[in-house]
Amino acid sequence: MDDTTGWRHMSSAPRDGSRILVTVRDSEQGPAQVDVAHWARADQFGMEGWRSADSHPGQIIGYAEPELKCWMPLPSAGASPRPSPWEEGEELFGSGI
């Protein structure tokens, strides 16, 4: 993954098992948040899909595609602090002009 910053659309997220930062949409359970996740293939512990990086066998935290808004590569060690979740009104895909 490259070292560029900024949130990207989930359709371009790597599905090779590498860990990335994701913005989880706000819901009845709480406000939007940033989590570390990875794409996991179906195995004895669960179905194929996005899983939180701190999941353990028997305690898998899985995300449905609509729950995740956007992603970015993990920052390098010693880089800027953890980014805030993407907010409505921020430009994500360019102005389209």
mmCIF file with all atom_site columns, N, CA, C and O in Angstrom, residues 2-3 5 21 73-82:
data_model
loop_
_atom_site.group_PDB
_atom_site.id
_atom_site.type_symbol
_atom_site.label_atom_id
_atom_site.label_alt_id
_atom_site.label_comp_id
_atom_site.label_asym_id
_atom_site.label_entity_id
_atom_site.label_seq_id
_atom_site.pdbx_PDB_ins_code
_atom_site.Cartn_x
_atom_site.Cartn_y
_atom_site.Cartn_z
_atom_site.occupancy
_atom_site.B_iso_or_equiv
_atom_site.pdbx_formal_charge
_atom_site.auth_seq_id
_atom_site.auth_comp_id
_atom_site.auth_asym_id
_atom_site.auth_atom_id
_atom_site.pdbx_PDB_model_num
ATOM 1  N N  . ASP A 1 2  ? 0.407  2.277  -0.620 1.00 0.00 ? 2  ASP A N  1
ATOM 2  C CA . ASP A 1 2  ? 1.177  3.510  -0.652 1.00 0.00 ? 2  ASP A CA 1
ATOM 3  C C  . ASP A 1 2  ? 0.964  4.303  0.630  1.00 0.00 ? 2  ASP A C  1
ATOM 4  O O  . ASP A 1 2  ? 0.123  3.990  1.446  1.00 0.00 ? 2  ASP A O  1
ATOM 5  N N  . ASP A 1 3  ? 1.790  5.328  0.807  1.00 0.00 ? 3  ASP A N  1
ATOM 6  C CA . ASP A 1 3  ? 1.747  6.113  2.038  1.00 0.00 ? 3  ASP A CA 1
ATOM 7  C C  . ASP A 1 3  ? 0.893  7.368  1.921  1.00 0.00 ? 3  ASP A C  1
ATOM 8  O O  . ASP A 1 3  ? 0.958  8.229  2.782  1.00 0.00 ? 3  ASP A O  1
ATOM 9  N N  . THR A 1 5  ? -2.273 9.826  2.225  1.00 0.00 ? 5  THR A N  1
ATOM 10 C CA . THR A 1 5  ? -3.282 9.907  3.268  1.00 0.00 ? 5  THR A CA 1
ATOM 11 C C  . THR A 1 5  ? -4.620 10.269 2.673  1.00 0.00 ? 5  THR A C  1
ATOM 12 O O  . THR A 1 5  ? -4.718 10.649 1.516  1.00 0.00 ? 5  THR A O  1
ATOM 13 N N  . LEU A 1 21 ? -7.308 1.046  8.216  1.00 0.00 ? 21 LEU A N  1
ATOM 14 C CA . LEU A 1 21 ? -8.224 1.823  9.046  1.00 0.00 ? 21 LEU A CA 1
ATOM 15 C C  . LEU A 1 21 ? -9.539 1.949  8.296  1.00 0.00 ? 21 LEU A C  1
ATOM 16 O O  . LEU A 1 21 ? -9.541 2.181  7.082  1.00 0.00 ? 21 LEU A O  1
ATOM 17 N N  . PRO A 1 73 ? -4.913 3.489  4.418  1.00 0.00 ? 73 PRO A N  1
ATOM 18 C CA . PRO A 1 73 ? -3.846 2.611  4.888  1.00 0.00 ? 73 PRO A CA 1
ATOM 19 C C  . PRO A 1 73 ? -3.460 2.969  6.316  1.00 0.00 ? 73 PRO A C  1
ATOM 20 O O  . PRO A 1 73 ? -3.650 4.106  6.761  1.00 0.00 ? 73 PRO A O  1
ATOM 21 N N  . LEU A 1 74 ? -2.928 1.990  7.036  1.00 0.00 ? 74 LEU A N  1
ATOM 22 C CA . LEU A 1 74 ? -2.427 2.277  8.376  1.00 0.00 ? 74 LEU A CA 1
ATOM 23 C C  . LEU A 1 74 ? -1.283 3.266  8.271  1.00 0.00 ? 74 LEU A C  1
ATOM 24 O O  . LEU A 1 74 ? -0.418 3.131  7.399  1.00 0.00 ? 74 LEU A O  1
ATOM 25 N N  . PRO A 1 75 ? -1.230 4.269  9.143  1.00 0.00 ? 75 PRO A N  1
ATOM 26 C CA . PRO A 1 75 ? -0.121 5.221  9.097  1.00 0.00 ? 75 PRO A CA 1
ATOM 27 C C  . PRO A 1 75 ? 1.173  4.553  9.562  1.00 0.00 ? 75 PRO A C  1
ATOM 28 O O  . PRO A 1 75 ? 1.141  3.565  10.288 1.00 0.00 ? 75 PRO A O  1
ATOM 29 N N  . SER A 1 76 ? 2.288  5.090  9.137  1.00 0.00 ? 76 SER A N  1
ATOM 30 C CA . SER A 1 76 ? 3.585  4.585  9.565  1.00 0.00 ? 76 SER A CA 1
ATOM 31 C C  . SER A 1 76 ? 3.792  4.873  11.043 1.00 0.00 ? 76 SER A C  1
ATOM 32 O O  . SER A 1 76 ? 3.191  5.797  11.598 1.00 0.00 ? 76 SER A O  1
ATOM 33 N N  . ALA A 1 77 ? 4.648  4.097  11.675 1.00 0.00 ? 77 ALA A N  1
ATOM 34 C CA . ALA A 1 77 ? 4.945  4.308  13.090 1.00 0.00 ? 77 ALA A CA 1
ATOM 35 C C  . ALA A 1 77 ? 5.500  5.713  13.293 1.00 0.00 ? 77 ALA A C  1
ATOM 36 O O  . ALA A 1 77 ? 6.306  6.196  12.506 1.00 0.00 ? 77 ALA A O  1
ATOM 37 N N  . GLY A 1 78 ? 5.039  6.379  14.329 1.00 0.00 ? 78 GLY A N  1
ATOM 38 C CA . GLY A 1 78 ? 5.504  7.728  14.640 1.00 0.00 ? 78 GLY A CA 1
ATOM 39 C C  . GLY A 1 78 ? 4.851  8.796  13.797 1.00 0.00 ? 78 GLY A C  1
ATOM 40 O O  . GLY A 1 78 ? 5.195  9.964  13.898 1.00 0.00 ? 78 GLY A O  1
ATOM 41 N N  . ALA A 1 79 ? 3.895  8.418  12.965 1.00 0.00 ? 79 ALA A N  1
ATOM 42 C CA . ALA A 1 79 ? 3.209  9.401  12.116 1.00 0.00 ? 79 ALA A CA 1
ATOM 43 C C  . ALA A 1 79 ? 2.152  10.139 12.930 1.00 0.00 ? 79 ALA A C  1
ATOM 44 O O  . ALA A 1 79 ? 2.061  10.000 14.136 1.00 0.00 ? 79 ALA A O  1
ATOM 45 N N  . SER A 1 80 ? 1.326  10.879 12.254 1.00 0.00 ? 80 SER A N  1
ATOM 46 C CA . SER A 1 80 ? 0.295  11.680 12.907 1.00 0.00 ? 80 SER A CA 1
ATOM 47 C C  . SER A 1 80 ? -0.625 10.807 13.772 1.00 0.00 ? 80 SER A C  1
ATOM 48 O O  . SER A 1 80 ? -0.717 9.605  13.572 1.00 0.00 ? 80 SER A O  1
ATOM 49 N N  . PRO A 1 81 ? -1.348 11.422 14.726 1.00 0.00 ? 81 PRO A N  1
ATOM 50 C CA . PRO A 1 81 ? -2.253 10.650 15.586 1.00 0.00 ? 81 PRO A CA 1
ATOM 51 C C  . PRO A 1 81 ? -3.394 10.031 14.790 1.00 0.00 ? 81 PRO A C  1
ATOM 52 O O  . PRO A 1 81 ? -3.604 10.354 13.626 1.00 0.00 ? 81 PRO A O  1
ATOM 53 N N  . ARG A 1 82 ? -4.144 9.169  15.441 1.00 0.00 ? 82 ARG A N  1
ATOM 54 C CA . ARG A 1 82 ? -5.254 8.448  14.804 1.00 0.00 ? 82 ARG A CA 1
ATOM 55 C C  . ARG A 1 82 ? -6.228 9.452  14.170 1.00 0.00 ? 82 ARG A C  1
ATOM 56 O O  . ARG A 1 82 ? -6.643 10.406 14.810 1.00 0.00 ? 82 ARG A O  1
#
